[in-house]
Amino acid sequence: MSRVIARNEWRRLFAQPLAWALLAAVLAVLAYFFLLTLQGFLGLMPKLAGMPSAPGVTDLVALPLARAIASVLLIVAPLLGMRAIAGERQSGTLALLQTSGTGGAGIVFGKFIALCGFFVVLIALALTMPASLAIGTQLDWGRIATGALGLILFAAALSAIAIAASSFTRHTVVAAIVALAINLVLWMLDAGARHEGVSSGFINYLALPTHLEPFLRGIVATVDVVYFALIVAVALTLAARRLDSERERG
Amino acid sequence: MAAVPILQLQAATRRLAGRTIVDGVTFSLDRGSVLGLLGVNGAGKSTTLRVIAGLLAPSAGKVLFDGCDLHDEPALARRLGYLPETPPLYAELRVDEYLTFCARLHGMRTADAHKAVDRVIERCGLGEVRRRLCGNLSKGFAQRVGIAQAIVHDPDLIVLDEPASGLDPVQAASIRKLVSELGRDRAVILSTHLLHDVTACCARVAILHRGRLRHDGALAELTDTQGGDLESMFFRIASADDAQAAA
């Protein structure tokens, strides 16, 4: 039934202006950023030409863009996921899903898949910008692919967090704020530690950038995949349990 | 072998926020009957129906659907149709899209779902709005889409919370007719505070007051034997307790 819910969620997402507006705004901002970095790169080109093993266009344009996509996702995921469950609770449609025998896990998973699908589209569209440079230069496709994979896992983790936040309230704005707060905490958790020169402590392990960065550098490590999978599993389990407990708590 | 009643409540009790909303309600319902749950506002009708639909677990007692607890057999919920107080519509979907989703959600295959949607659209008189957005419907049509949603997957038990609310007299009459038709081969339980809803389409009436079941019997029996009609009985139950509470 998750499939039915996911498809319905997807259809509803694109029947409303929010998803389109977010997509347009995010792509506009990213395009501007992309053009700026590209211009910077073109300015640097004469210097780079003289350096042995100089960083290429993938390092200097595609990578910064991927980091920009990640920062944008921190804000967009809460906005798009806030209504997932809180909105249904508010409009009374949650009862429809809950009386269909689907169960909390099925409902939550369906919503999660739909939200992830949206972010896959967003990431794919954003990455067409650096990909378009292939017309004029050589790109490191392997690193772009691992970068895309990292961003998708990152977006999946943020989607799960947004859905979990959404499952605990009936106010969509509260859900968005809570999800944003969690994202920012996980994003900046080890900023202080890094400032003090600690870069391989436990606190670094907990932070999101520690696990996104290797993907952007072209490294797919099990530990990073497991980290994102753990966030998804914990957040979705919490959300599903919260939905199931509503029978008891009322 | 005696058939198991489709719905059995055994001393079902539900407490919410420290208050007992539904207090030891016991009754059973067979296929082919329509039960009207009558009560003043705040009598516990909606909570009783939410307990029956599986949205709320009973704090004590049992609710058995076809002999099983819905909590143990979640798949059984597919054989149950539920219309909450406010129809659970997705404002941004078209009526036919929405009903197809409801049918699919209850486990129907796509082809069957489309046929079922066509049937239910005809049955509930939704032909002229089938391509309109749910969010743009008038209250009467929204209520009818809500009822369509509860019956599209051909359930054995239909739970309707105030199905005729917000409808004009003509629409209400057509809904009552629809409910009586549904009650021929299925079990229907509906809540209302309008006596007329009950007399028009229910063979059986249960009166709920302050969470307790105060009367449960066939409508015909009531008018024949006890001399009083439903109205005076309802008023007697509803006002006796108030007098008691005041004293």
Coordinates of C-alpha atoms in Angstrom, one line a residue:
Chain A
M1 CA 0.0 0.0 0.0
S2 CA 3.0 2.2 0.4
R3 CA 3.2 2.4 -3.4
V4 CA -0.4 3.6 -3.7
I5 CA 0.2 6.2 -1.0
A6 CA 3.5 7.3 -2.6
R7 CA 1.9 7.7 -6.0
N8 CA -0.9 9.7 -4.6
E9 CA 1.4 11.8 -2.6
W10 CA 3.5 12.5 -5.7
R11 CA 0.3 13.5 -7.6
R12 CA -0.8 15.8 -4.8
L13 CA 2.6 17.4 -4.6
F14 CA 2.6 18.5 -8.2
A15 CA -1.1 19.5 -8.2
Q16 CA -0.2 22.2 -5.7
P17 CA 1.9 25.3 -6.3
L18 CA 4.3 24.7 -3.4
A19 CA 6.4 22.1 -5.1
W20 CA 6.6 24.0 -8.4
A21 CA 7.5 27.2 -6.6
L22 CA 10.2 25.6 -4.6
L23 CA 11.6 23.9 -7.6
A24 CA 11.7 27.1 -9.6
A25 CA 13.2 29.2 -6.8
V26 CA 15.8 26.6 -5.9
L27 CA 16.9 26.1 -9.5
A28 CA 17.1 29.9 -10.1
V29 CA 19.3 30.4 -7.1
L30 CA 21.5 27.4 -8.0
A31 CA 21.8 28.6 -11.6
Y32 CA 23.0 32.0 -10.4
F33 CA 25.5 30.3 -8.1
F34 CA 26.7 28.0 -10.9
L35 CA 27.3 31.0 -13.3
L36 CA 29.2 32.8 -10.6
T37 CA 31.5 29.9 -9.9
L38 CA 31.9 29.2 -13.6
Q39 CA 33.0 32.8 -14.1
G40 CA 35.5 32.5 -11.2
F41 CA 36.9 29.4 -12.8
L42 CA 37.3 31.1 -16.2
G43 CA 39.2 33.9 -14.5
L44 CA 41.5 31.4 -12.8
M45 CA 42.1 29.4 -15.9
P46 CA 45.3 31.1 -17.1
K47 CA 47.0 30.5 -13.7
L48 CA 45.8 26.9 -13.5
A49 CA 47.2 26.2 -17.0
G50 CA 50.7 26.7 -15.6
M51 CA 50.3 24.4 -12.6
P52 CA 51.1 20.7 -12.6
S53 CA 48.0 18.6 -11.5
A54 CA 45.9 21.7 -11.1
P55 CA 42.3 21.2 -9.9
G56 CA 39.9 20.9 -12.8
V57 CA 36.4 22.1 -13.6
T58 CA 34.9 19.3 -11.6
D59 CA 36.7 20.5 -8.4
L60 CA 36.1 24.2 -9.0
V61 CA 32.6 24.3 -10.4
A62 CA 30.7 21.0 -9.8
L63 CA 31.9 20.5 -6.3
P64 CA 30.9 24.0 -5.0
L65 CA 27.5 23.6 -6.7
A66 CA 27.0 20.2 -5.0
R67 CA 27.7 21.9 -1.6
A68 CA 25.2 24.6 -2.5
I69 CA 22.6 22.0 -3.3
A70 CA 23.2 20.4 0.1
S71 CA 22.7 23.7 1.9
V72 CA 19.6 24.5 0.0
L73 CA 18.2 21.0 0.8
L74 CA 18.6 21.8 4.5
I75 CA 15.8 24.4 4.1
V76 CA 13.8 22.9 1.3
A77 CA 13.3 19.4 2.9
P78 CA 11.5 20.8 6.0
L79 CA 9.3 23.0 3.9
L80 CA 8.3 20.2 1.6
G81 CA 7.9 17.6 4.2
M82 CA 6.1 19.6 6.8
R83 CA 2.7 18.7 5.5
A84 CA 3.4 15.0 5.1
I85 CA 1.5 14.0 8.2
A86 CA 0.7 17.2 10.1
G87 CA -1.2 18.5 7.1
E88 CA -3.2 15.3 6.8
R89 CA -4.0 15.5 10.5
Q90 CA -5.1 19.0 10.2
S91 CA -7.4 18.4 7.2
G92 CA -8.8 15.2 8.7
T93 CA -7.6 13.0 5.9
L94 CA -5.2 11.0 8.1
A95 CA -8.3 9.1 9.3
L96 CA -8.7 7.8 5.7
L97 CA -5.2 6.4 5.7
Q98 CA -5.4 5.0 9.2
T99 CA -8.7 3.2 8.7
S100 CA -7.5 1.5 5.5
G101 CA -5.5 -1.1 7.5
T102 CA -2.2 0.2 6.1
G103 CA -0.6 0.9 9.5
G104 CA 1.9 3.6 10.5
A105 CA 4.9 2.0 8.8
G106 CA 3.1 1.8 5.5
I107 CA 1.9 5.3 5.6
V108 CA 5.2 6.8 6.6
F109 CA 7.1 4.8 4.0
G110 CA 4.8 5.9 1.2
K111 CA 5.3 9.5 2.2
F112 CA 9.0 9.0 2.4
I113 CA 9.3 7.5 -1.1
A114 CA 7.3 10.3 -2.6
L115 CA 9.4 13.0 -1.0
C116 CA 12.7 11.3 -1.9
G117 CA 11.4 11.1 -5.5
F118 CA 10.9 14.8 -5.6
F119 CA 14.5 15.4 -4.4
V120 CA 15.9 13.0 -6.9
V121 CA 14.3 15.2 -9.6
L122 CA 15.6 18.3 -8.0
I123 CA 19.1 17.0 -7.7
A124 CA 19.1 15.6 -11.3
L125 CA 17.9 19.0 -12.7
A126 CA 20.5 20.9 -10.7
L127 CA 23.3 18.6 -11.9
T128 CA 22.4 19.2 -15.5
M129 CA 24.1 22.5 -15.1
P130 CA 27.7 21.2 -14.5
A131 CA 26.9 18.3 -16.9
S132 CA 26.3 20.8 -19.6
L133 CA 30.0 21.8 -19.4
A134 CA 30.8 18.4 -21.0
I135 CA 30.2 20.2 -24.3
G136 CA 33.4 22.2 -23.9
T137 CA 35.6 20.3 -21.5
Q138 CA 36.3 17.0 -19.8
L139 CA 34.4 16.2 -16.7
D140 CA 35.1 13.7 -14.0
W141 CA 31.9 11.7 -14.5
G142 CA 32.7 9.3 -11.7
R143 CA 32.9 12.0 -9.1
I144 CA 29.7 13.6 -10.4
A145 CA 28.0 10.2 -10.0
T146 CA 29.2 9.7 -6.5
G147 CA 28.3 13.3 -5.6
A148 CA 24.8 12.7 -6.9
L149 CA 24.5 9.5 -4.9
G150 CA 25.7 11.4 -1.8
L151 CA 23.2 14.2 -2.3
I152 CA 20.4 11.7 -2.8
L153 CA 21.3 9.9 0.5
F154 CA 21.6 13.2 2.2
A155 CA 18.1 14.3 0.9
A156 CA 16.7 10.9 2.0
A157 CA 17.9 11.5 5.5
L158 CA 16.5 15.1 5.6
S159 CA 13.2 13.8 4.2
A160 CA 12.9 11.2 6.9
I161 CA 13.7 13.9 9.5
A162 CA 11.0 16.2 8.1
I163 CA 8.4 13.3 8.1
A164 CA 9.3 12.4 11.7
A165 CA 8.9 16.1 12.8
S166 CA 5.6 16.2 10.9
S167 CA 4.2 13.1 12.6
F168 CA 4.5 14.7 16.1
T169 CA 2.3 17.7 15.5
R170 CA -0.8 18.9 13.8
H171 CA 0.7 22.3 12.9
T172 CA 2.7 22.3 9.7
V173 CA 4.7 25.4 10.6
V174 CA 5.8 23.7 13.9
A175 CA 6.8 20.6 11.9
A176 CA 8.9 22.7 9.5
I177 CA 10.6 24.6 12.3
V178 CA 11.4 21.5 14.3
A179 CA 12.8 19.7 11.2
L180 CA 14.9 22.8 10.3
A181 CA 16.3 23.0 13.8
I182 CA 17.3 19.3 13.7
N183 CA 18.9 19.7 10.3
L184 CA 20.9 22.7 11.4
V185 CA 22.0 21.1 14.6
L186 CA 23.2 18.0 12.6
W187 CA 24.8 20.2 10.1
M188 CA 26.8 22.4 12.5
L189 CA 27.2 19.9 15.3
D190 CA 31.0 19.6 15.0
A191 CA 31.7 23.1 13.8
G192 CA 33.1 24.0 17.3
A193 CA 35.2 20.8 17.4
R194 CA 36.6 21.5 13.9
H195 CA 37.5 25.0 15.0
E196 CA 39.5 23.4 17.9
G197 CA 41.2 21.1 15.4
V198 CA 39.2 17.9 16.3
S199 CA 38.3 16.2 13.0
S200 CA 37.9 12.5 13.8
G201 CA 36.1 12.4 17.1
F202 CA 32.7 11.0 17.8
I203 CA 31.1 14.4 17.5
N204 CA 32.4 14.6 13.9
Y205 CA 30.9 11.2 13.2
L206 CA 27.4 12.5 14.2
A207 CA 27.5 15.6 11.9
L208 CA 26.0 15.5 8.4
P209 CA 28.9 17.2 6.5
T210 CA 31.4 14.6 7.7
H211 CA 29.5 11.9 5.7
L212 CA 28.5 14.0 2.7
E213 CA 32.0 15.3 1.9
P214 CA 33.6 11.9 1.0
F215 CA 30.9 11.4 -1.7
L216 CA 31.6 14.7 -3.2
R217 CA 35.3 13.8 -3.3
G218 CA 34.5 10.6 -5.1
I219 CA 34.7 8.2 -2.2
V220 CA 31.8 5.8 -1.4
A221 CA 32.4 4.4 2.0
T222 CA 30.2 2.0 3.8
V223 CA 30.3 4.0 7.0
D224 CA 28.8 7.0 5.3
V225 CA 26.0 5.0 3.6
V226 CA 25.3 3.4 7.0
Y227 CA 25.1 6.8 8.7
F228 CA 22.4 8.1 6.3
A229 CA 20.6 4.8 6.4
L230 CA 20.6 4.9 10.2
I231 CA 19.1 8.4 10.2
V232 CA 16.4 7.3 7.8
A233 CA 15.6 4.2 9.8
V234 CA 15.5 6.0 13.2
A235 CA 13.3 8.9 11.9
L236 CA 10.9 6.7 10.0
T237 CA 10.5 4.3 12.9
L238 CA 9.8 7.1 15.3
A239 CA 7.2 8.5 12.9
A240 CA 5.5 5.1 12.4
R241 CA 5.4 4.4 16.1
R242 CA 3.9 7.8 16.7
L243 CA 1.1 7.1 14.2
D244 CA 0.4 3.7 15.6
S245 CA 0.3 5.0 19.2
E246 CA -2.5 7.4 18.2
R247 CA -5.0 4.5 18.6
E248 CA -4.2 4.4 22.3
R249 CA -3.6 8.1 23.1
G250 CA -6.5 9.5 21.0
Chain B
M1 CA -23.1 -22.9 12.1
A2 CA -24.4 -19.7 13.4
A3 CA -23.0 -16.7 11.5
V4 CA -20.7 -14.4 13.5
P5 CA -22.1 -10.9 13.6
I6 CA -20.1 -8.5 11.5
L7 CA -19.7 -6.2 14.4
Q8 CA -19.7 -6.9 18.1
L9 CA -19.0 -4.4 20.9
Q10 CA -18.5 -6.0 24.3
A11 CA -18.6 -3.5 27.1
A12 CA -16.5 -1.2 25.0
T13 CA -15.2 1.7 27.0
R14 CA -13.0 4.6 25.9
R15 CA -11.4 7.3 28.1
L16 CA -10.0 10.4 26.6
A17 CA -8.0 12.9 28.8
G18 CA -9.3 11.4 32.0
R19 CA -13.0 11.5 31.0
T20 CA -15.0 8.4 30.1
I21 CA -16.5 9.2 26.8
V22 CA -17.8 5.8 25.9
D23 CA -18.9 3.7 28.9
G24 CA -19.5 0.0 28.6
V25 CA -21.3 -0.1 25.3
T26 CA -22.5 -3.5 24.2
F27 CA -24.3 -4.4 21.0
S28 CA -23.9 -6.4 17.9
L29 CA -24.8 -5.9 14.3
D30 CA -25.5 -8.3 11.5
R31 CA -25.3 -8.0 7.8
G32 CA -28.4 -6.6 6.2
S33 CA -29.3 -4.2 8.9
V34 CA -29.0 -0.5 9.5
L35 CA -28.4 0.8 13.0
G36 CA -29.0 4.4 13.9
L37 CA -26.9 5.7 16.7
L38 CA -28.9 8.5 18.2
G39 CA -27.8 11.0 20.8
V40 CA -27.5 14.7 21.6
N41 CA -24.3 16.5 20.9
G42 CA -21.5 15.3 23.1
A43 CA -23.2 12.0 23.9
G44 CA -20.2 10.0 22.6
K45 CA -21.5 9.1 19.2
S46 CA -18.4 10.1 17.2
T47 CA -16.0 8.5 19.7
T48 CA -18.0 5.3 19.6
L49 CA -17.7 5.3 15.8
R50 CA -14.0 6.0 15.9
V51 CA -13.6 3.1 18.2
I52 CA -15.5 0.9 15.8
A53 CA -13.5 2.1 12.8
G54 CA -10.3 1.3 14.6
L55 CA -9.0 4.8 14.9
L56 CA -9.2 4.5 18.7
A57 CA -8.5 1.4 20.7
P58 CA -11.0 0.7 23.4
S59 CA -9.6 1.4 26.9
A60 CA -11.5 -1.6 28.2
G61 CA -13.9 -4.1 26.6
K62 CA -13.7 -5.5 23.1
V63 CA -14.6 -4.4 19.6
L64 CA -14.8 -7.4 17.3
F65 CA -15.1 -7.1 13.5
D66 CA -16.3 -10.4 12.0
G67 CA -15.1 -12.0 15.2
C68 CA -11.6 -10.6 15.2
D69 CA -10.0 -7.6 16.8
L70 CA -9.0 -5.0 14.2
H71 CA -5.8 -4.4 16.0
D72 CA -4.7 -8.0 15.6
E73 CA -5.9 -8.3 12.0
P74 CA -5.3 -4.9 10.3
A75 CA -6.0 -6.3 6.9
L76 CA -9.7 -6.7 7.9
A77 CA -9.9 -2.9 7.9
R78 CA -10.2 -3.1 4.1
R79 CA -13.7 -4.5 4.6
L80 CA -14.8 -1.5 6.5
G81 CA -15.8 1.9 5.2
Y82 CA -15.7 4.9 7.4
L83 CA -16.9 8.5 6.9
P84 CA -15.6 10.7 9.7
E85 CA -17.4 13.9 10.9
T86 CA -15.6 16.0 8.3
P87 CA -15.2 14.2 4.9
P88 CA -11.5 13.3 4.5
L89 CA -11.0 14.9 1.1
Y90 CA -7.8 16.0 -0.6
A91 CA -8.6 19.4 -1.9
E92 CA -6.2 19.3 -4.7
L93 CA -7.4 16.1 -6.3
R94 CA -10.3 15.6 -8.7
V95 CA -13.2 13.7 -7.5
D96 CA -12.5 10.7 -9.7
E97 CA -8.8 10.7 -8.9
Y98 CA -9.6 10.9 -5.2
L99 CA -12.1 8.0 -5.3
T100 CA -9.7 5.9 -7.3
F101 CA -7.0 6.5 -4.7
C102 CA -9.5 5.4 -2.0
A103 CA -10.3 2.2 -3.8
R104 CA -6.7 1.4 -4.4
L105 CA -5.8 2.2 -0.8
H106 CA -8.3 -0.4 0.3
G107 CA -6.5 -3.0 -1.8
M108 CA -8.4 -2.9 -5.1
R109 CA -6.5 -3.5 -8.3
T110 CA -6.4 -0.5 -10.8
A111 CA -8.9 -2.0 -13.3
D112 CA -11.4 -3.0 -10.5
A113 CA -10.9 0.4 -8.9
H114 CA -11.9 2.3 -12.0
K115 CA -15.0 0.2 -12.4
A116 CA -15.9 0.7 -8.7
V117 CA -15.4 4.4 -9.0
D118 CA -17.7 4.6 -12.0
R119 CA -20.3 2.6 -10.0
V120 CA -20.1 4.7 -6.9
I121 CA -20.2 8.0 -8.9
E122 CA -23.4 6.9 -10.4
R123 CA -24.8 5.7 -7.1
C124 CA -24.0 8.8 -5.2
G125 CA -25.1 11.2 -8.0
L126 CA -21.6 12.7 -8.5
G127 CA -21.6 12.5 -12.4
E128 CA -21.6 16.3 -12.8
V129 CA -18.7 16.9 -10.4
R130 CA -16.5 13.9 -11.2
R131 CA -13.8 16.1 -12.9
R132 CA -14.0 18.9 -10.4
L133 CA -11.5 19.4 -7.6
C134 CA -12.5 18.2 -4.2
G135 CA -11.6 21.5 -2.7
N136 CA -14.1 23.4 -4.9
L137 CA -17.2 21.3 -4.0
S138 CA -20.2 22.6 -2.1
K139 CA -20.8 21.2 1.3
G140 CA -23.5 18.8 0.0
F141 CA -21.3 17.4 -2.8
A142 CA -18.3 17.1 -0.4
Q143 CA -20.4 15.1 2.0
R144 CA -21.6 12.9 -0.9
V145 CA -18.0 12.3 -2.0
G146 CA -17.2 11.4 1.6
I147 CA -19.9 8.8 1.5
A148 CA -18.7 7.6 -1.9
Q149 CA -15.3 7.2 -0.4
A150 CA -16.7 5.0 2.4
I151 CA -18.5 2.6 0.1
V152 CA -16.3 2.6 -3.1
H153 CA -14.3 -0.5 -2.0
D154 CA -17.5 -2.5 -1.4
P155 CA -17.1 -2.9 2.4
D156 CA -19.1 -5.3 4.6
L157 CA -19.5 -2.7 7.3
I158 CA -20.1 0.9 6.7
V159 CA -19.7 3.4 9.5
L160 CA -21.1 6.9 8.8
D161 CA -20.7 9.7 11.2
E162 CA -23.6 12.1 10.6
P163 CA -23.9 11.4 6.9
A164 CA -26.7 13.9 6.3
S165 CA -25.1 16.9 8.0
G166 CA -24.9 19.9 5.7
L167 CA -27.2 18.5 3.1
D168 CA -30.4 20.2 2.0
P169 CA -33.7 18.3 2.5
V170 CA -33.7 16.9 -1.1
Q171 CA -30.1 15.7 -0.8
A172 CA -30.7 14.3 2.7
A173 CA -33.6 12.3 1.3
S174 CA -31.5 10.8 -1.4
I175 CA -28.8 9.9 1.1
R176 CA -31.3 8.2 3.3
K177 CA -32.5 6.2 0.3
L178 CA -28.9 5.2 -0.5
V179 CA -28.3 4.1 3.1
S180 CA -31.4 1.9 3.2
E181 CA -30.2 0.3 -0.1
L182 CA -26.8 -0.3 1.3
G183 CA -28.3 -1.8 4.4
R184 CA -29.9 -4.6 2.4
D185 CA -26.8 -6.8 2.1
R186 CA -24.3 -5.0 4.3
A187 CA -24.2 -3.7 7.8
V188 CA -24.5 0.0 8.2
I189 CA -24.1 2.0 11.4
L190 CA -24.8 5.7 11.3
S191 CA -24.8 8.4 13.9
T192 CA -27.1 11.4 14.0
H193 CA -28.9 13.7 16.2
L194 CA -31.9 14.0 13.9
L195 CA -34.8 11.7 14.7
H196 CA -35.9 11.9 11.1
D197 CA -32.7 10.3 9.8
V198 CA -33.4 7.3 12.0
T199 CA -37.1 6.8 11.3
A200 CA -36.4 7.2 7.5
C201 CA -33.7 4.6 7.0
C202 CA -32.9 2.6 10.2
A203 CA -34.6 -0.6 11.2
R204 CA -32.9 -0.5 14.6
V205 CA -32.1 2.4 16.9
A206 CA -29.6 2.7 19.7
I207 CA -29.8 5.8 21.9
L208 CA -26.5 6.9 23.5
H209 CA -26.4 9.4 26.3
R210 CA -23.4 10.4 28.3
G211 CA -21.4 7.6 26.8
R212 CA -23.9 4.9 27.9
L213 CA -26.2 2.9 25.8
R214 CA -29.7 3.7 27.0
H215 CA -31.8 1.9 24.5
D216 CA -31.3 -0.6 21.8
G217 CA -34.1 -2.1 19.8
A218 CA -36.0 -2.4 16.6
L219 CA -37.8 0.8 15.6
A220 CA -41.1 -1.1 14.9
E221 CA -41.0 -2.7 18.3
L222 CA -40.7 0.6 20.0
T223 CA -43.7 2.3 18.4
D224 CA -45.8 -0.8 18.9
T225 CA -45.2 -1.9 22.5
Q226 CA -44.2 1.0 24.6
G227 CA -46.9 3.3 23.6
G228 CA -44.5 6.2 23.1
D229 CA -42.9 7.1 19.9
L230 CA -39.1 7.5 19.4
E231 CA -39.3 11.2 19.9
S232 CA -40.7 11.2 23.4
M233 CA -38.4 8.4 24.4
F234 CA -35.4 10.2 23.2
F235 CA -36.4 13.3 25.1
R236 CA -37.1 11.3 28.2
I237 CA -33.6 9.8 28.2
A238 CA -31.9 13.0 27.3
S239 CA -33.7 15.2 29.8
A240 CA -33.9 12.7 32.7
D241 CA -30.2 12.7 33.1
D242 CA -29.9 16.4 32.9
A243 CA -32.5 16.7 35.7
Q244 CA -30.5 14.2 37.7
A245 CA -27.3 16.1 37.1
A246 CA -28.9 19.3 38.1
A247 CA -30.2 17.8 41.4

